[in-house]
mmCIF file of C-alpha atoms in Angstrom:
data_model
loop_
_atom_site.group_PDB
_atom_site.id
_atom_site.type_symbol
_atom_site.label_atom_id
_atom_site.label_comp_id
_atom_site.label_asym_id
_atom_site.label_seq_id
_atom_site.Cartn_x
_atom_site.Cartn_y
_atom_site.Cartn_z
ATOM 1 C CA MET A 862 4.041 -48.328 30.786
ATOM 2 C CA THR A 863 2.259 -45.234 31.413
ATOM 3 C CA LYS A 864 5.226 -43.235 29.737
ATOM 4 C CA GLN A 865 4.006 -45.445 26.203
ATOM 5 C CA LYS A 866 0.345 -45.004 26.385
ATOM 6 C CA SER A 867 1.629 -40.466 26.926
ATOM 7 C CA THR A 868 3.567 -41.623 23.422
ATOM 8 C CA ASN A 869 0.557 -43.359 21.534
ATOM 9 C CA ARG A 870 -1.703 -40.858 22.357
ATOM 10 C CA ASN A 871 0.621 -37.862 21.375
ATOM 11 C CA LYS A 872 1.121 -39.603 18.005
ATOM 12 C CA THR A 873 -2.818 -39.703 18.009
ATOM 13 C CA VAL A 874 -2.457 -36.509 18.197
ATOM 14 C CA GLU A 875 -0.246 -35.369 15.316
ATOM 15 C CA LYS A 876 -2.218 -37.745 13.765
ATOM 16 C CA VAL A 877 -5.398 -35.491 13.776
ATOM 17 C CA PHE A 878 -3.818 -31.895 13.959
ATOM 18 C CA SER A 879 -2.185 -33.072 10.160
ATOM 19 C CA ILE A 880 -5.810 -34.084 9.149
ATOM 20 C CA VAL A 881 -6.975 -30.921 10.333
ATOM 21 C CA SER A 882 -4.185 -29.190 8.720
ATOM 22 C CA VAL A 883 -4.595 -30.320 5.328
ATOM 23 C CA ILE A 884 -8.387 -30.195 5.571
ATOM 24 C CA LEU A 885 -8.381 -26.422 6.821
ATOM 25 C CA LEU A 886 -6.142 -24.898 4.229
ATOM 26 C CA ILE A 887 -8.548 -27.099 0.968
ATOM 27 C CA ALA A 888 -10.725 -25.243 2.522
ATOM 28 C CA ALA A 889 -9.498 -22.343 2.964
ATOM 29 C CA TRP A 890 -8.049 -21.679 -0.527
ATOM 30 C CA SER A 891 -11.591 -23.463 -1.719
ATOM 31 C CA LEU A 892 -13.731 -20.320 -0.154
ATOM 32 C CA GLY A 893 -10.319 -17.812 -0.533
ATOM 33 C CA GLY A 894 -12.334 -18.593 -4.474
ATOM 34 C CA LEU A 895 -15.788 -18.003 -4.320
ATOM 35 C CA ARG A 896 -14.666 -14.445 -2.900
ATOM 36 C CA THR A 897 -15.532 -12.108 -5.092
ATOM 37 C CA ASP A 898 -13.363 -9.465 -6.069
ATOM 38 C CA ASN A 899 -14.290 -5.524 -6.482
ATOM 39 C CA SER A 900 -12.002 -3.773 -7.160
ATOM 40 C CA GLN A 901 -11.492 -3.236 -10.328
ATOM 41 C CA SER A 902 -15.392 -2.658 -10.002
ATOM 42 C CA GLN A 903 -14.612 0.304 -7.486
ATOM 43 C CA PHE A 904 -12.209 1.799 -10.012
ATOM 44 C CA PHE A 905 -14.047 2.324 -12.688
ATOM 45 C CA LYS A 906 -16.713 3.760 -10.028
ATOM 46 C CA GLN A 907 -14.199 6.294 -8.610
ATOM 47 C CA VAL A 908 -12.324 7.502 -12.333
ATOM 48 C CA LEU A 909 -15.934 7.866 -13.857
ATOM 49 C CA ALA A 910 -17.826 10.469 -14.269
ATOM 50 C CA SER A 911 -21.282 11.249 -14.394
ATOM 51 C CA GLY A 912 -22.546 10.696 -17.689
ATOM 52 C CA GLU A 913 -19.251 8.686 -19.039
ATOM 53 C CA GLN A 914 -19.317 4.947 -19.740
ATOM 54 C CA ALA A 915 -16.373 2.268 -20.066
ATOM 55 C CA VAL A 916 -16.201 0.384 -23.198
ATOM 56 C CA GLU A 917 -13.830 -2.762 -22.759
ATOM 57 C CA VAL A 918 -11.003 -3.023 -25.253
ATOM 58 C CA SER A 919 -8.791 -5.763 -25.075
ATOM 59 C CA PRO A 920 -9.141 -7.662 -21.399
ATOM 60 C CA ARG A 921 -6.730 -4.586 -19.914
ATOM 61 C CA LEU A 922 -7.577 -1.632 -21.389
ATOM 62 C CA PHE A 923 -11.101 0.034 -21.486
ATOM 63 C CA LYS A 924 -11.504 3.584 -23.265
ATOM 64 C CA VAL A 925 -13.399 6.068 -21.669
ATOM 65 C CA VAL A 926 -16.982 7.988 -24.022
ATOM 66 C CA PRO A 927 -19.904 9.705 -23.642
ATOM 67 C CA ASP A 928 -23.351 7.139 -22.525
ATOM 68 C CA GLY A 929 -24.148 5.775 -24.918
ATOM 69 C CA GLN A 930 -21.828 6.311 -27.338
ATOM 70 C CA ARG A 931 -19.737 2.709 -27.839
ATOM 71 C CA ASP A 932 -18.608 4.455 -30.822
ATOM 72 C CA ALA A 933 -17.103 8.096 -29.763
ATOM 73 C CA GLU A 934 -13.861 9.046 -29.759
ATOM 74 C CA PRO A 935 -12.093 8.542 -26.060
ATOM 75 C CA LEU A 936 -12.748 11.392 -24.090
ATOM 76 C CA LYS A 937 -9.728 8.762 -22.020
ATOM 77 C CA TRP A 938 -8.234 5.329 -21.436
ATOM 78 C CA ILE A 939 -7.875 3.202 -18.312
ATOM 79 C CA GLY A 940 -5.434 0.575 -18.876
ATOM 80 C CA ILE A 941 -4.578 -2.456 -16.031
ATOM 81 C CA GLY A 942 -0.973 -4.188 -15.398
ATOM 82 C CA ALA A 943 1.248 -6.435 -13.185
ATOM 83 C CA GLY A 944 4.532 -5.994 -11.829
ATOM 84 C CA VAL A 945 6.439 -9.113 -9.921
ATOM 85 C CA GLY A 946 7.784 -7.581 -5.972
ATOM 86 C CA TYR A 947 9.537 -9.444 -3.510
ATOM 87 C CA GLY A 948 6.681 -11.623 -2.402
ATOM 88 C CA GLY A 949 4.753 -12.716 -5.652
ATOM 89 C CA GLU A 950 2.712 -10.166 -8.007
ATOM 90 C CA LEU A 951 0.816 -6.631 -7.748
ATOM 91 C CA THR A 952 -1.467 -5.605 -10.132
ATOM 92 C CA VAL A 953 -2.274 -1.202 -10.444
ATOM 93 C CA GLY A 954 -5.024 0.528 -12.234
ATOM 94 C CA GLY A 955 -4.118 3.578 -14.645
ATOM 95 C CA VAL A 956 -6.241 6.299 -16.163
ATOM 96 C CA PHE A 957 -4.084 8.290 -19.420
ATOM 97 C CA LEU A 958 -5.377 11.308 -20.970
ATOM 98 C CA SER A 959 -5.813 11.288 -25.252
ATOM 99 C CA ASP A 960 -2.401 13.194 -24.613
ATOM 100 C CA GLY A 961 -0.303 10.975 -22.748
ATOM 101 C CA GLN A 962 -0.990 11.961 -19.613
ATOM 102 C CA VAL A 963 -0.945 10.242 -15.965
ATOM 103 C CA GLU A 964 -4.238 10.891 -14.799
ATOM 104 C CA THR A 965 -5.071 8.898 -12.029
ATOM 105 C CA ILE A 966 -3.755 5.215 -10.451
ATOM 106 C CA ALA A 967 -4.633 2.767 -7.788
ATOM 107 C CA LEU A 968 -3.310 -0.309 -7.012
ATOM 108 C CA LEU A 969 -5.715 -3.126 -7.501
ATOM 109 C CA SER A 970 -4.411 -6.132 -5.739
ATOM 110 C CA SER A 971 -1.721 -7.068 -4.565
ATOM 111 C CA LYS A 972 0.561 -10.591 -3.757
ATOM 112 C CA GLU A 973 3.554 -8.236 -2.366
ATOM 113 C CA THR A 974 5.225 -7.929 0.553
ATOM 114 C CA ALA A 975 3.320 -5.725 3.496
ATOM 115 C CA SER A 976 5.785 -4.018 4.426
ATOM 116 C CA TYR A 977 7.753 -3.657 1.397
ATOM 117 C CA PHE A 978 4.194 -2.279 -0.559
ATOM 118 C CA ASP A 979 3.178 0.109 2.844
ATOM 119 C CA LYS A 980 7.513 1.662 2.649
ATOM 120 C CA VAL A 981 6.246 2.565 -1.075
ATOM 121 C CA VAL A 982 3.505 4.334 -0.125
ATOM 122 C CA ASP A 983 5.081 6.244 3.162
ATOM 123 C CA GLU A 984 7.987 7.586 0.688
ATOM 124 C CA LYS A 985 5.159 8.695 -1.960
ATOM 125 C CA LEU A 986 6.426 6.718 -5.006
ATOM 126 C CA PRO A 987 2.558 6.558 -6.773
ATOM 127 C CA ASP A 988 2.460 10.678 -6.248
ATOM 128 C CA GLY A 989 6.101 10.802 -8.028
ATOM 129 C CA LEU A 990 4.065 8.515 -10.878
ATOM 130 C CA LEU A 991 1.370 11.334 -11.784
ATOM 131 C CA GLU A 992 1.298 13.857 -13.576
ATOM 132 C CA GLN A 993 4.292 11.873 -16.543
ATOM 133 C CA ASN A 994 3.624 11.295 -19.883
ATOM 134 C CA ILE A 995 3.390 7.905 -21.399
ATOM 135 C CA VAL A 996 5.744 9.123 -24.149
ATOM 136 C CA ARG A 997 8.461 7.671 -22.562
ATOM 137 C CA THR A 998 9.202 5.089 -20.449
ATOM 138 C CA LEU A 999 7.233 6.143 -16.324
ATOM 139 C CA SER A 1000 9.885 6.295 -13.974
ATOM 140 C CA ILE A 1001 10.932 7.371 -10.313
ATOM 141 C CA ASP A 1002 13.872 6.585 -7.872
ATOM 142 C CA ALA A 1003 12.747 3.265 -6.149
ATOM 143 C CA VAL A 1004 12.143 3.168 -2.557
ATOM 144 C CA SER A 1005 15.617 2.838 -0.494
ATOM 145 C CA GLY A 1006 14.563 -1.315 0.416
ATOM 146 C CA ALA A 1007 12.004 -1.704 -1.466
ATOM 147 C CA THR A 1008 14.014 -1.476 -5.048
ATOM 148 C CA LEU A 1009 11.216 -4.632 -6.317
ATOM 149 C CA THR A 1010 8.232 -3.181 -4.837
ATOM 150 C CA SER A 1011 9.470 0.210 -6.332
ATOM 151 C CA ASP A 1012 10.477 -1.739 -9.664
ATOM 152 C CA ALA A 1013 7.057 -3.775 -9.828
ATOM 153 C CA TYR A 1014 4.968 -0.749 -9.402
ATOM 154 C CA THR A 1015 6.132 1.017 -12.035
ATOM 155 C CA HIS A 1016 6.579 -1.865 -13.997
ATOM 156 C CA ALA A 1017 2.729 -2.717 -13.842
ATOM 157 C CA LEU A 1018 2.071 0.895 -14.609
ATOM 158 C CA ASN A 1019 4.385 0.388 -17.382
ATOM 159 C CA GLN A 1020 2.264 -2.391 -18.992
ATOM 160 C CA ALA A 1021 -0.729 -0.726 -18.251
ATOM 161 C CA ALA A 1022 0.758 2.460 -20.414
ATOM 162 C CA ASP A 1023 2.158 0.235 -23.212
ATOM 163 C CA PRO A 1024 -2.016 -0.490 -25.140
ATOM 164 C CA VAL A 1025 -1.829 3.325 -24.634
ATOM 165 C CA ARG A 1026 1.242 3.653 -26.095
ATOM 166 C CA ALA A 1027 0.399 1.559 -29.329
ATOM 167 C CA ILE A 1028 -2.541 3.139 -29.683
ATOM 168 C CA GLU A 1029 -1.795 6.765 -29.679
ATOM 169 C CA PHE A 1030 1.281 6.758 -30.088
ATOM 170 C CA ASN A 1031 2.189 4.140 -32.135
ATOM 171 C CA TYR A 1032 4.737 2.002 -30.652
ATOM 172 C CA GLN A 1033 5.043 0.000 -27.258
ATOM 173 C CA LEU A 1034 8.167 0.376 -24.700
ATOM 174 C CA SER A 1035 7.183 -2.816 -21.909
ATOM 175 C CA ASP A 1036 7.806 -6.810 -22.352
ATOM 176 C CA THR A 1037 6.655 -9.867 -20.276
ATOM 177 C CA PRO A 1038 9.806 -11.129 -18.935
ATOM 178 C CA ALA A 1039 10.312 -14.621 -19.059
ATOM 179 C CA LEU A 1040 10.290 -17.335 -15.912
ATOM 180 C CA TRP A 1041 13.309 -18.211 -16.173
ATOM 181 C CA GLU A 1042 14.725 -13.877 -16.360
ATOM 182 C CA TYR A 1043 13.464 -13.728 -12.845
ATOM 183 C CA LEU A 1044 16.654 -16.146 -12.262
ATOM 184 C CA LYS A 1045 20.115 -14.409 -10.614
ATOM 185 C CA TRP A 1046 22.703 -15.061 -9.332
ATOM 186 C CA LEU A 1047 21.812 -15.045 -5.524
ATOM 187 C CA ASP A 1048 19.856 -17.950 -7.124
ATOM 188 C CA LEU A 1049 22.827 -19.948 -7.543
ATOM 189 C CA ALA A 1050 24.061 -18.482 -5.013
ATOM 190 C CA ALA A 1051 21.620 -20.681 -2.821
ATOM 191 C CA VAL A 1052 22.246 -23.853 -4.820
ATOM 192 C CA LEU A 1053 26.288 -23.159 -3.859
ATOM 193 C CA PHE A 1054 26.330 -22.644 0.025
ATOM 194 C CA PHE A 1055 23.589 -25.547 0.037
ATOM 195 C CA GLY A 1056 25.485 -27.900 -0.968
ATOM 196 C CA VAL A 1057 28.284 -26.284 1.039
ATOM 197 C CA ALA A 1058 26.032 -26.982 4.577
ATOM 198 C CA VAL A 1059 25.054 -30.086 2.978
ATOM 199 C CA TRP A 1060 29.082 -31.259 3.225
ATOM 200 C CA VAL A 1061 30.190 -29.365 6.022
ATOM 201 C CA ASN A 1062 26.864 -31.386 8.240
ATOM 202 C CA LYS A 1063 28.613 -34.624 7.456
ATOM 203 C CA THR A 1064 32.369 -34.247 7.724
ATOM 204 C CA ARG A 1065 33.841 -35.682 10.158
ATOM 205 C CA SER A 1066 36.521 -32.794 9.975
ATOM 206 C CA PRO A 1067 37.869 -31.720 13.130
ATOM 207 C CA TYR A 1068 37.093 -27.878 11.845
ATOM 208 C CA LYS A 1069 33.814 -28.629 11.718
ATOM 209 C CA ALA A 1070 32.226 -25.921 13.753
ATOM 210 C CA LYS A 1071 34.498 -22.842 12.019
ATOM 211 C CA MET A 1072 33.650 -24.480 8.848
ATOM 212 C CA ASN A 1073 29.968 -23.804 10.388
ATOM 213 C CA GLY A 1074 31.084 -20.685 11.947
ATOM 214 C CA ALA A 1075 32.255 -19.366 9.014
ATOM 215 C CA LEU A 1076 29.668 -20.511 6.378
ATOM 216 C CA LEU A 1077 26.655 -19.070 8.470
ATOM 217 C CA PHE A 1078 28.575 -15.737 8.732
ATOM 218 C CA ALA A 1079 29.230 -15.679 5.092
ATOM 219 C CA SER A 1080 24.841 -16.502 5.101
ATOM 220 C CA THR A 1081 23.993 -13.715 7.212
ATOM 221 C CA VAL A 1082 26.504 -11.406 4.179
ATOM 222 C CA VAL A 1083 24.747 -12.427 1.348
ATOM 223 C CA PHE A 1084 20.898 -13.949 2.742
ATOM 224 C CA GLY A 1085 20.451 -11.740 4.696
ATOM 225 C CA PHE A 1086 22.178 -8.216 5.501
ATOM 226 C CA TYR A 1087 22.901 -8.148 1.473
ATOM 227 C CA SER A 1088 19.482 -9.386 0.397
ATOM 228 C CA ALA A 1089 17.158 -10.464 2.701
ATOM 229 C CA SER A 1090 16.479 -13.347 1.504
ATOM 230 C CA LEU A 1091 15.599 -15.668 4.140
ATOM 231 C CA TYR A 1092 12.186 -18.097 3.945
ATOM 232 C CA SER A 1093 9.031 -17.929 6.214
ATOM 233 C CA ALA A 1094 5.662 -18.732 6.318
ATOM 234 C CA SER A 1095 5.075 -16.902 3.692
ATOM 235 C CA THR A 1096 7.175 -18.163 1.284
ATOM 236 C CA MET A 1097 5.893 -21.285 2.351
ATOM 237 C CA GLY A 1098 2.552 -20.266 1.443
ATOM 238 C CA GLY A 1099 4.039 -18.962 -1.606
ATOM 239 C CA LEU A 1100 4.955 -22.292 -2.758
ATOM 240 C CA ILE A 1101 2.300 -24.167 -1.432
ATOM 241 C CA PHE A 1102 -0.705 -22.006 -3.490
ATOM 242 C CA GLY A 1103 2.178 -21.965 -6.566
ATOM 243 C CA SER A 1104 2.154 -17.997 -5.817
ATOM 244 C CA TRP A 1105 6.022 -19.093 -7.694
ATOM 245 C CA LEU A 1106 4.178 -20.064 -10.712
ATOM 246 C CA THR A 1107 3.719 -16.059 -12.226
ATOM 247 C CA GLY A 1108 6.896 -14.672 -11.754
ATOM 248 C CA VAL A 1109 8.274 -13.449 -7.844
ATOM 249 C CA ALA A 1110 11.332 -10.765 -7.621
ATOM 250 C CA ASN A 1111 12.590 -13.584 -5.931
ATOM 251 C CA TYR A 1112 13.227 -16.874 -6.332
ATOM 252 C CA THR A 1113 15.628 -17.567 -3.739
ATOM 253 C CA PRO A 1114 14.214 -18.022 -0.629
ATOM 254 C CA PHE A 1115 11.324 -20.830 -2.685
ATOM 255 C CA ILE A 1116 14.894 -22.234 -3.855
ATOM 256 C CA LEU A 1117 16.188 -23.124 -0.278
ATOM 257 C CA LEU A 1118 13.444 -23.841 1.235
ATOM 258 C CA ALA A 1119 12.682 -26.189 -1.529
ATOM 259 C CA LEU A 1120 16.316 -28.003 -0.715
ATOM 260 C CA SER A 1121 15.902 -27.759 2.989
ATOM 261 C CA LEU A 1122 12.258 -29.886 2.588
ATOM 262 C CA GLY A 1123 14.285 -32.485 -0.123
ATOM 263 C CA TYR A 1124 17.187 -32.621 2.807
ATOM 264 C CA ILE A 1125 14.387 -33.293 5.587
ATOM 265 C CA VAL A 1126 12.245 -36.021 3.161
ATOM 266 C CA TYR A 1127 15.670 -37.704 3.052
ATOM 267 C CA TYR A 1128 17.119 -36.977 5.960
ATOM 268 C CA ASN A 1129 15.202 -36.658 8.863
ATOM 269 C CA ARG A 1130 17.074 -33.531 9.960
ATOM 270 C CA ASN A 1131 16.959 -29.115 8.699
ATOM 271 C CA VAL A 1132 20.119 -28.428 7.453
ATOM 272 C CA TYR A 1133 19.543 -24.624 6.897
ATOM 273 C CA CYS A 1134 19.048 -23.508 10.460
ATOM 274 C CA GLN A 1135 21.758 -24.986 11.458
ATOM 275 C CA SER A 1136 24.263 -23.894 8.476
ATOM 276 C CA LEU A 1137 22.603 -21.076 6.482
ATOM 277 C CA CYS A 1138 19.835 -19.105 8.312
ATOM 278 C CA PRO A 1139 20.730 -15.490 9.130
ATOM 279 C CA PHE A 1140 19.546 -14.517 11.913
ATOM 280 C CA GLY A 1141 20.000 -17.572 13.895
ATOM 281 C CA ALA A 1142 24.012 -16.542 13.209
ATOM 282 C CA VAL A 1143 22.471 -13.046 14.782
ATOM 283 C CA GLN A 1144 21.084 -15.138 17.177
ATOM 284 C CA GLN A 1145 24.260 -17.188 18.231
ATOM 285 C CA CYS A 1146 26.536 -14.020 18.107
ATOM 286 C CA LEU A 1147 23.760 -12.152 20.828
ATOM 287 C CA ALA A 1148 25.095 -15.585 22.855
ATOM 288 C CA LYS A 1149 28.200 -15.456 23.017
ATOM 289 C CA VAL A 1150 27.902 -11.508 23.514
ATOM 290 C CA GLY A 1151 26.330 -12.487 26.544
ATOM 291 C CA ASN A 1152 27.482 -15.630 27.718
ATOM 292 C CA ALA A 1153 24.113 -16.422 27.654
ATOM 293 C CA LYS A 1154 23.424 -20.351 28.862
ATOM 294 C CA SER A 1155 21.098 -23.354 26.727
ATOM 295 C CA SER A 1156 17.808 -23.236 25.766
ATOM 296 C CA PRO A 1157 15.956 -25.866 28.231
ATOM 297 C CA VAL A 1158 14.252 -28.936 26.953
ATOM 298 C CA ARG A 1159 11.422 -26.627 24.933
ATOM 299 C CA HIS A 1160 7.574 -27.067 26.850
ATOM 300 C CA GLN A 1161 4.790 -28.701 24.885
ATOM 301 C CA PHE A 1162 3.205 -24.746 24.394
ATOM 302 C CA PHE A 1163 6.360 -23.891 22.887
ATOM 303 C CA VAL A 1164 6.303 -26.842 20.060
ATOM 304 C CA TRP A 1165 2.499 -26.405 19.616
ATOM 305 C CA LEU A 1166 2.441 -22.713 19.018
ATOM 306 C CA PRO A 1167 4.351 -21.874 16.101
ATOM 307 C CA ARG A 1168 2.204 -25.099 14.382
ATOM 308 C CA VAL A 1169 -0.761 -23.102 15.168
ATOM 309 C CA ILE A 1170 0.341 -19.301 14.684
ATOM 310 C CA LEU A 1171 2.052 -21.450 11.137
ATOM 311 C CA LEU A 1172 -1.778 -23.261 10.523
ATOM 312 C CA ALA A 1173 -3.333 -19.500 10.822
ATOM 313 C CA THR A 1174 -1.318 -17.514 8.713
ATOM 314 C CA LEU A 1175 -1.038 -20.278 5.397
ATOM 315 C CA CYS A 1176 -5.028 -20.586 5.745
ATOM 316 C CA LEU A 1177 -5.413 -15.958 5.660
ATOM 317 C CA GLY A 1178 -2.803 -16.255 2.751
ATOM 318 C CA ALA A 1179 -4.482 -19.128 1.035
ATOM 319 C CA TYR A 1180 -8.169 -17.736 1.942
ATOM 320 C CA PHE A 1181 -7.194 -13.884 1.260
ATOM 321 C CA ARG A 1182 -4.726 -15.377 -1.968
ATOM 322 C CA ASN A 1183 -1.695 -13.309 -0.756
ATOM 323 C CA PRO A 1184 0.595 -16.195 1.128
ATOM 324 C CA ALA A 1185 2.979 -12.158 1.281
ATOM 325 C CA GLY A 1186 0.867 -10.584 2.450
ATOM 326 C CA PHE A 1187 0.611 -12.093 6.430
ATOM 327 C CA VAL A 1188 4.292 -12.152 7.920
ATOM 328 C CA TYR A 1189 5.065 -12.494 11.848
ATOM 329 C CA GLU A 1190 9.204 -13.138 11.225
ATOM 330 C CA PRO A 1191 10.897 -10.368 12.585
ATOM 331 C CA PHE A 1192 13.425 -10.607 9.446
ATOM 332 C CA GLY A 1193 12.204 -7.837 8.385
ATOM 333 C CA ILE A 1194 12.939 -5.141 10.456
ATOM 334 C CA ALA A 1195 16.574 -7.456 11.243
ATOM 335 C CA PHE A 1196 18.185 -6.846 8.095
ATOM 336 C CA GLY A 1197 16.809 -3.802 6.689
ATOM 337 C CA MET A 1198 14.089 -2.184 9.034
ATOM 338 C CA ILE A 1199 11.123 -3.124 7.010
ATOM 339 C CA GLY A 1200 7.926 -3.854 9.004
ATOM 340 C CA GLY A 1201 5.178 -2.451 11.568
ATOM 341 C CA MET A 1202 5.729 -1.311 15.078
ATOM 342 C CA TYR A 1203 4.621 -5.012 16.019
ATOM 343 C CA LEU A 1204 7.759 -6.623 14.144
ATOM 344 C CA PHE A 1205 9.957 -4.125 15.862
ATOM 345 C CA VAL A 1206 9.220 -4.722 18.766
ATOM 346 C CA LEU A 1207 9.137 -8.550 18.501
ATOM 347 C CA THR A 1208 12.715 -7.895 17.190
ATOM 348 C CA VAL A 1209 13.564 -6.123 20.432
ATOM 349 C CA LEU A 1210 12.195 -8.598 22.519
ATOM 350 C CA ILE A 1211 14.633 -11.254 20.533
ATOM 351 C CA VAL A 1212 17.837 -9.152 20.238
ATOM 352 C CA LEU A 1213 17.836 -8.746 24.119
ATOM 353 C CA THR A 1214 16.255 -12.630 24.827
ATOM 354 C CA SER A 1215 19.401 -14.103 22.732
ATOM 355 C CA LEU A 1216 21.454 -12.277 25.130
ATOM 356 C CA VAL A 1217 20.455 -14.483 27.987
ATOM 357 C CA VAL A 1218 18.700 -17.360 26.148
ATOM 358 C CA ARG A 1219 20.295 -19.325 23.208
ATOM 359 C CA ARG A 1220 18.081 -18.546 20.049
ATOM 360 C CA PRO A 1221 14.899 -17.830 21.857
ATOM 361 C CA TRP A 1222 13.181 -16.765 18.157
ATOM 362 C CA CYS A 1223 14.073 -20.640 16.758
ATOM 363 C CA GLN A 1224 13.372 -22.679 20.096
ATOM 364 C CA SER A 1225 9.007 -20.435 20.450
ATOM 365 C CA LEU A 1226 8.103 -19.089 17.333
ATOM 366 C CA CYS A 1227 9.821 -19.883 14.649
ATOM 367 C CA PRO A 1228 7.599 -21.514 11.827
ATOM 368 C CA ILE A 1229 10.690 -23.699 10.415
ATOM 369 C CA ASN A 1230 10.646 -26.583 13.926
ATOM 370 C CA ALA A 1231 6.517 -26.539 12.576
ATOM 371 C CA MET A 1232 7.681 -27.070 8.835
ATOM 372 C CA THR A 1233 10.101 -29.558 9.983
ATOM 373 C CA ASP A 1234 7.609 -31.772 12.733
ATOM 374 C CA PHE A 1235 4.804 -31.804 10.072
ATOM 375 C CA VAL A 1236 7.081 -33.120 7.141
ATOM 376 C CA VAL A 1237 9.174 -35.433 9.382
ATOM 377 C CA PHE A 1238 5.601 -37.226 11.000
ATOM 378 C CA ASN A 1239 4.319 -37.894 7.574
ATOM 379 C CA LYS A 1240 6.535 -39.312 6.002
ATOM 380 C CA ASN A 1241 6.683 -41.959 8.781
ATOM 381 C CA TRP A 1242 3.404 -41.787 9.759
ATOM 382 C CA PHE A 1243 3.614 -42.915 6.086
ATOM 383 C CA LYS A 1244 6.421 -44.993 5.895
ATOM 384 C CA GLN A 1245 4.826 -46.538 9.110
ATOM 385 C CA MET A 1246 1.195 -47.426 7.283
ATOM 386 C CA ARG A 1247 3.155 -48.631 4.178
ATOM 387 C CA SER A 1248 5.380 -51.934 5.993
ATOM 388 C CA GLN A 1249 1.184 -52.632 7.694
ATOM 389 C CA PRO A 1250 0.626 -54.622 4.781
ATOM 390 C CA SER A 1251 3.982 -55.981 4.470
ATOM 391 C CA LYS A 1252 4.606 -57.338 8.277
ATOM 392 C CA LYS A 1253 0.900 -58.441 7.925
ATOM 393 C CA LYS A 1254 1.818 -60.606 5.218
ATOM 394 C CA ARG A 1255 4.608 -62.268 6.807
ATOM 395 C CA ALA A 1256 2.571 -62.853 10.018
ATOM 396 C CA SER A 1257 0.036 -64.458 7.655
ATOM 397 C CA SER A 1258 2.887 -66.636 6.045
ATOM 398 C CA VAL A 1259 4.244 -67.759 8.780
ATOM 399 C CA GLY A 1260 0.826 -68.290 10.579
ATOM 400 C CA ASP A 1261 0.371 -70.621 6.611
ATOM 401 C CA SER A 1262 3.580 -72.437 7.135
ATOM 402 C CA ALA A 1263 2.914 -73.417 11.114
ATOM 403 C CA GLU A 1264 -0.532 -74.231 9.910
ATOM 404 C CA ASN A 1265 0.835 -76.795 6.689
ATOM 405 C CA ALA A 1266 4.074 -78.117 9.007
ATOM 406 C CA GLN A 1267 1.191 -79.201 12.156
ATOM 407 C CA ARG A 1268 -1.228 -81.156 9.285
ATOM 408 C CA SER A 1269 1.856 -82.639 8.058
ATOM 409 C CA ARG A 1270 3.242 -83.634 10.970
ATOM 410 C CA GLN A 1271 -0.991 -84.908 11.683
ATOM 411 C CA THR A 1272 -0.853 -86.797 9.124
ATOM 412 C CA GLU A 1273 3.001 -88.477 9.225
ATOM 413 C CA ARG A 1274 1.459 -89.727 12.840
ATOM 414 C CA LYS A 1275 -1.710 -91.148 11.385
ATOM 415 C CA GLU A 1276 0.530 -93.150 8.620
ATOM 416 C CA ARG A 1277 2.727 -94.324 11.474
ATOM 417 C CA GLU A 1278 -0.332 -95.660 13.045
ATOM 418 C CA GLU A 1279 -1.468 -97.351 10.903
#
């Protein structure tokens, strides 16, 4: 009896948390839309000298002229362009002289993963683009470990310069790629790997464990060390709030996430964690090295902690319109040595703990477990709500049948008495 009450109480808490989560996400998105983006106006204040004004030529092109002389020849140009990085779009503003020289560059907004962009800035990539001339394509060697972000930054500046090229030099260089052009062979590999993972999990072959180990190894090489294409809380935020619609440089994490969600909804299981997750595979290898013990049953604290962290991460990403800006997973450090000091410390702690306890990250902080719990619980809750009316109808029909039978017996009794 006490156990039943405890179960019912836990279900009530889960329902409340689910409803509150949805409300908070909607509120964060709505309030984020009310924020005023002052980055462009601040950029103009910094680049305009006293006695100058910016006149809009097109939505992404402005000419700088003396105050009060809107039709004068431009002193310089201000262009705005966008490029697509690992986590999403970043917008760059550039100031160009009439002879084509790049005078100033500034980042206006970014949905890119913060750790990758920080590495680009630390390597002074923007400085390398200054004083180049837009007569030729602006280019610079990409920063190792942040190639996609480097390319996105350079592309954004080239896009900002293109209208100036058209006016000053009568030609353009860059085109806006179509959404399908961002798809790569890794995306097809993600679909194939996921299909194999489903088959391995369903097979009854005596070699199932070995096949799963081989799949984990291959996935770690391809989606871990080669491309760092693990999906994370920022991927979930990007999928929910649609940042993938404007293009991302790497769709593989979104494809893996979408396939995982579909499988969870249908089968109530997440094969990604068991057969594809590179970080899970690394933890398993370390567990064998250290002869780690099996993890005990998860304490309720470690059930709710990742849920709260995931919700906070998604809300912050929604409010600031930058899901990739709030990353707490150690994947960047583990597979590319990219990330802040706190991520480095966290990664080291997980690596050391993995020698003693199996999959400590998965058992304590991983957002994928929180996502799986949320989807499975709400799916079952929805099915339960749908089944209740049919149960009531069946109960009602049974009651009506019993009542009709009773009336029939009463009628027969009266007829016999008469």
